[in-house]
Amino acid sequence: MAMDGPPSAPAAQPVKAQTKTRKSTAAPVAKSPAQTASHAVRPASRPVYHAADAQAPDGIVSLGGIPPVMDQMNWFHGILDEFEGRYAPGGSDFRWDGEAWYGGDYNRLWLKSEGTLQRGRLSDGDQEALYSRAISTYFNLQGGVRVDLDSGPTRTWGAFGVQGLALYQFEIQATGYVSDRGRFASRIEGSYDLLLTNRLILQPQAEFNLYTKADPARQVGAGLSDVDAGLRLRYEVWRKFAPYVAVTYAGYLTQARHIVRAQDEQTGAVRFTFGIRSWF
């Protein structure tokens, strides 16, 4: 006999998930000008290039965003090339030759001095004050005034010349002069440092003076008047101080030799020399 029970529940049907897309009705958030600028695409800045030694109107040069090197300063430098005693049987003398400058890479003020003291008499006294302008990497153009100031009559000259390093590191000076007495003169000087070791240096050096007119009061003759030369061997105890020994020659030539001989003076001599070279 069948038993009647409660009617069975209908089978569950799968429910399909319904996805509803809702559109936001909120107003867009306004961005501040600072936020807009921060997201803006900025064009890449191009660096401005300057020559390493070019002068800017404000005295400062730069390479892009790199801070400039402080290389436009003024400095003071001096060198005493010759500070020596010269010895010979016929007579000894003392000689100095030095120079100093103040300025930068392009413009400098030069002071030069040289002279010889013999038997209490000062000769060859040459004092110069020059303005110097760099015209290339190795040469300076110089102009100024020269005064012959010693035991002889004083002479004043205008000076114009060049100074620098020639090929193979030869140091040369070539200067022309015009005096207040209408005379003209020139001086050529050169030297070369031959490194035997890092501290032992052999230096040949020579200086020649030429004049257009004779000046017997100063023992000067027309043409090639005199020469001062030497071969110096120095040892740099430290870079700023170097004692040396040398063989030097100083003498008069051509017409000047006749003038000096007529004054019963020595026309030239080879001397053993001892001195020091220093710079700061």
Coordinates of C-alpha atoms in Angstrom, one line a residue:
M1 CA 0.0 0.0 0.0
A2 CA 1.4 3.2 -1.0
M3 CA 1.9 5.9 1.5
D4 CA 1.2 9.4 0.4
G5 CA 3.8 11.8 1.7
P6 CA 4.3 15.5 1.2
P7 CA 5.0 16.5 -2.4
S8 CA 8.7 16.6 -3.2
A9 CA 10.3 20.1 -3.8
P10 CA 11.0 20.9 -7.4
A11 CA 14.7 20.5 -8.5
A12 CA 16.9 23.6 -8.0
Q13 CA 17.5 25.5 -11.3
P14 CA 21.0 27.2 -11.8
V15 CA 21.0 30.9 -11.3
K16 CA 22.8 32.9 -13.9
A17 CA 24.9 35.7 -12.5
Q18 CA 23.9 39.0 -13.8
T19 CA 26.4 41.7 -14.0
K20 CA 25.3 45.2 -14.1
T21 CA 27.4 48.0 -15.2
R22 CA 26.8 51.2 -13.4
K23 CA 28.0 54.5 -14.8
S24 CA 29.5 56.9 -12.3
T25 CA 27.6 60.1 -12.2
A26 CA 30.2 61.8 -10.0
A27 CA 31.9 64.9 -11.5
P28 CA 35.6 64.5 -12.4
V29 CA 38.1 65.9 -9.8
A30 CA 39.8 69.0 -11.1
K31 CA 43.6 68.9 -10.9
S32 CA 45.6 71.8 -9.6
P33 CA 48.0 73.7 -11.9
A34 CA 51.0 72.3 -10.0
Q35 CA 49.8 68.7 -10.6
T36 CA 49.2 69.4 -14.2
A37 CA 52.6 70.9 -14.6
S38 CA 54.3 68.0 -12.8
H39 CA 52.7 65.5 -15.3
A40 CA 53.5 67.7 -18.4
V41 CA 56.2 66.4 -20.7
R42 CA 59.1 68.7 -20.4
P43 CA 61.5 69.2 -23.4
A44 CA 65.1 68.1 -22.7
S45 CA 67.3 71.0 -22.0
R46 CA 70.4 71.3 -24.1
P47 CA 73.7 72.2 -22.4
V48 CA 75.5 75.2 -23.6
Y49 CA 79.2 74.5 -24.4
H50 CA 82.0 77.0 -23.9
A51 CA 85.7 76.6 -24.6
A52 CA 87.6 75.6 -21.5
D53 CA 89.6 78.9 -21.5
A54 CA 87.1 81.2 -23.0
Q55 CA 86.2 84.4 -21.1
A56 CA 82.6 85.0 -20.4
P57 CA 81.2 88.5 -19.8
D58 CA 80.8 87.7 -16.1
G59 CA 84.1 85.9 -15.9
I60 CA 82.4 82.5 -15.4
V61 CA 82.1 79.7 -17.9
S62 CA 80.0 76.5 -17.6
L63 CA 79.4 73.2 -19.3
G64 CA 75.7 72.4 -19.0
G65 CA 74.8 71.9 -15.4
I66 CA 78.4 71.3 -14.3
P67 CA 79.7 74.0 -11.9
P68 CA 82.5 76.0 -13.5
V69 CA 86.1 75.5 -12.5
M70 CA 87.6 78.5 -10.6
D71 CA 90.4 79.2 -13.1
Q72 CA 89.9 82.9 -13.7
M73 CA 91.8 84.0 -10.6
N74 CA 94.9 86.2 -10.4
W75 CA 98.2 84.8 -9.1
F76 CA 101.7 86.0 -8.3
H77 CA 104.8 84.2 -9.5
G78 CA 108.5 85.0 -9.3
I79 CA 111.7 83.3 -10.5
L80 CA 115.3 84.1 -9.9
D81 CA 117.1 82.5 -12.8
E82 CA 120.5 83.7 -12.0
F83 CA 121.9 84.7 -8.6
E84 CA 125.6 83.9 -9.0
G85 CA 129.2 84.7 -8.3
R86 CA 131.6 84.5 -11.3
Y87 CA 135.3 83.9 -10.6
A88 CA 138.3 84.4 -12.8
P89 CA 142.0 85.4 -12.3
G90 CA 141.4 88.7 -14.0
G91 CA 138.6 89.7 -11.8
S92 CA 135.3 88.4 -10.3
D93 CA 131.8 89.7 -10.4
F94 CA 128.3 89.1 -9.1
R95 CA 125.3 88.8 -11.4
W96 CA 121.5 88.5 -10.9
D97 CA 118.7 88.0 -13.4
G98 CA 115.1 87.6 -12.3
E99 CA 111.5 88.3 -13.1
A100 CA 108.0 88.2 -11.6
W101 CA 104.5 88.6 -12.8
Y102 CA 101.0 89.1 -11.4
G103 CA 97.8 88.3 -13.2
G104 CA 95.8 85.5 -14.8
D105 CA 96.0 83.2 -17.9
Y106 CA 95.5 86.1 -20.3
N107 CA 96.7 89.4 -18.8
R108 CA 99.7 89.9 -16.6
L109 CA 102.0 92.6 -15.3
W110 CA 105.7 91.7 -15.6
L111 CA 108.7 93.1 -13.7
K112 CA 112.2 92.1 -14.9
S113 CA 115.5 93.0 -13.4
E114 CA 119.2 92.1 -14.2
G115 CA 122.6 93.5 -13.6
T116 CA 126.3 92.9 -12.9
L117 CA 128.4 94.2 -10.0
Q118 CA 132.1 94.3 -10.6
R119 CA 134.8 96.1 -8.6
G120 CA 132.1 98.2 -6.9
R121 CA 130.6 99.3 -10.2
L122 CA 127.1 98.3 -11.3
S123 CA 126.8 97.7 -15.1
D124 CA 124.2 96.1 -17.4
G125 CA 121.4 97.3 -15.1
D126 CA 118.2 96.6 -16.9
Q127 CA 114.8 97.2 -15.2
E128 CA 111.6 96.6 -17.1
A129 CA 107.9 96.9 -16.3
L130 CA 105.7 95.3 -19.0
Y131 CA 102.1 94.5 -19.7
S132 CA 101.7 90.9 -21.1
R133 CA 98.8 89.5 -23.2
A134 CA 98.5 85.8 -24.1
I135 CA 98.4 85.4 -27.9
S136 CA 98.6 81.6 -28.1
T137 CA 99.0 78.6 -25.8
Y138 CA 102.7 79.1 -25.5
F139 CA 103.5 82.8 -26.3
N140 CA 102.8 86.2 -24.7
L141 CA 102.9 89.6 -26.3
Q142 CA 104.6 92.2 -24.1
G143 CA 104.9 95.9 -24.1
G144 CA 106.1 98.5 -21.6
V145 CA 109.1 100.5 -20.5
R146 CA 112.8 99.7 -19.8
V147 CA 115.2 101.8 -17.7
D148 CA 118.9 101.3 -17.8
L149 CA 119.6 102.1 -14.2
D150 CA 123.2 101.4 -12.9
S151 CA 126.5 103.3 -12.5
G152 CA 126.4 104.6 -16.1
P153 CA 124.1 107.2 -17.6
T154 CA 120.4 106.5 -17.3
R155 CA 118.6 105.6 -20.5
T156 CA 114.8 105.1 -21.0
W157 CA 113.3 102.8 -23.6
G158 CA 109.9 101.8 -24.9
A159 CA 109.8 98.0 -25.1
F160 CA 107.8 95.6 -27.3
G161 CA 108.3 91.9 -27.8
V162 CA 107.3 88.3 -27.3
Q163 CA 108.2 85.6 -24.7
G164 CA 107.3 82.0 -24.5
L165 CA 108.1 78.4 -25.3
A166 CA 109.2 77.5 -28.8
L167 CA 109.3 74.1 -30.4
Y168 CA 110.9 71.3 -28.2
Q169 CA 110.4 73.5 -25.1
F170 CA 113.1 76.2 -25.8
E171 CA 112.4 79.3 -23.7
I172 CA 112.9 82.4 -25.8
Q173 CA 112.5 86.1 -25.5
A174 CA 112.8 88.6 -28.4
T175 CA 112.3 92.3 -27.5
G176 CA 112.7 95.5 -29.5
Y177 CA 113.4 98.9 -27.9
V178 CA 113.2 102.5 -28.9
S179 CA 114.9 105.1 -26.6
D180 CA 114.1 108.7 -25.8
R181 CA 117.3 109.6 -27.7
G182 CA 116.1 108.2 -31.0
R183 CA 118.1 104.9 -30.8
F184 CA 116.8 101.4 -31.5
A185 CA 117.9 98.2 -29.9
S186 CA 116.9 94.5 -29.6
R187 CA 117.6 91.6 -27.3
I188 CA 117.3 87.9 -28.0
E189 CA 117.6 85.4 -25.2
G190 CA 117.1 81.7 -25.1
S191 CA 117.6 78.7 -22.8
Y192 CA 116.9 75.0 -22.7
D193 CA 116.5 72.5 -19.8
L194 CA 118.1 69.2 -20.5
L195 CA 117.0 66.7 -17.8
L196 CA 119.9 64.3 -17.0
T197 CA 117.7 63.0 -14.2
N198 CA 114.5 64.3 -12.6
R199 CA 116.6 66.6 -10.4
L200 CA 119.9 67.1 -12.2
I201 CA 119.4 69.5 -15.1
L202 CA 121.9 70.9 -17.6
Q203 CA 120.9 74.4 -19.0
P204 CA 122.6 76.1 -21.9
Q205 CA 121.7 79.8 -22.0
A206 CA 122.7 82.8 -24.2
E207 CA 121.7 86.5 -24.5
F208 CA 122.6 88.9 -27.3
N209 CA 122.1 92.7 -27.5
L210 CA 122.1 94.7 -30.7
Y211 CA 122.0 98.5 -31.1
T212 CA 121.6 100.8 -34.1
K213 CA 123.9 103.5 -32.7
A214 CA 126.9 103.5 -30.5
D215 CA 126.8 104.9 -26.9
P216 CA 130.3 105.0 -25.6
A217 CA 129.2 106.3 -22.2
R218 CA 127.4 103.0 -21.7
Q219 CA 130.1 100.9 -23.5
V220 CA 127.6 100.1 -26.3
G221 CA 128.6 99.8 -30.0
A222 CA 126.5 99.7 -33.1
G223 CA 125.5 96.3 -34.4
L224 CA 125.9 93.2 -32.3
S225 CA 127.2 94.8 -29.1
D226 CA 127.6 92.1 -26.4
V227 CA 126.8 88.6 -25.4
D228 CA 126.3 86.8 -22.1
A229 CA 126.2 83.0 -22.1
G230 CA 126.6 80.1 -19.8
L231 CA 126.3 76.4 -19.3
R232 CA 124.8 75.6 -15.9
L233 CA 124.4 72.3 -14.1
R234 CA 121.9 72.5 -11.3
Y235 CA 120.6 70.1 -8.8
E236 CA 117.0 70.7 -7.5
V237 CA 117.2 69.9 -3.8
W238 CA 113.6 70.7 -3.9
R239 CA 111.7 72.1 -6.8
K240 CA 111.9 75.7 -5.6
F241 CA 115.6 75.7 -4.7
A242 CA 118.5 74.5 -6.9
P243 CA 122.2 75.3 -6.4
Y244 CA 124.3 75.1 -9.6
V245 CA 127.8 75.3 -11.0
A246 CA 128.5 76.8 -14.4
V247 CA 131.0 78.0 -16.9
T248 CA 130.0 81.5 -18.2
Y249 CA 131.2 84.0 -20.7
A250 CA 130.4 87.7 -20.9
G251 CA 132.1 89.9 -23.5
Y252 CA 131.8 92.8 -25.9
L253 CA 131.7 92.3 -29.7
T254 CA 132.5 94.3 -32.9
Q255 CA 132.4 98.1 -32.3
A256 CA 131.7 97.8 -28.6
R257 CA 135.0 95.8 -28.2
H258 CA 137.0 98.7 -29.6
I259 CA 135.1 101.2 -27.3
V260 CA 135.8 99.1 -24.2
R261 CA 139.5 98.5 -25.1
A262 CA 140.0 102.3 -25.6
Q263 CA 138.6 102.8 -22.1
D264 CA 141.3 100.3 -20.8
E265 CA 138.6 97.8 -19.7
Q266 CA 138.4 94.1 -20.0
T267 CA 136.6 93.1 -23.2
G268 CA 135.5 89.6 -22.1
A269 CA 136.3 86.6 -19.9
V270 CA 135.4 83.0 -19.2
R271 CA 134.5 82.5 -15.6
F272 CA 133.8 79.6 -13.2
T273 CA 130.4 80.3 -11.6
F274 CA 128.5 79.2 -8.6
G275 CA 124.9 80.2 -7.8
I276 CA 121.4 79.4 -6.9
R277 CA 118.1 79.3 -8.8
S278 CA 114.8 79.7 -7.0
W279 CA 111.1 80.4 -7.6
F280 CA 107.9 81.0 -5.7

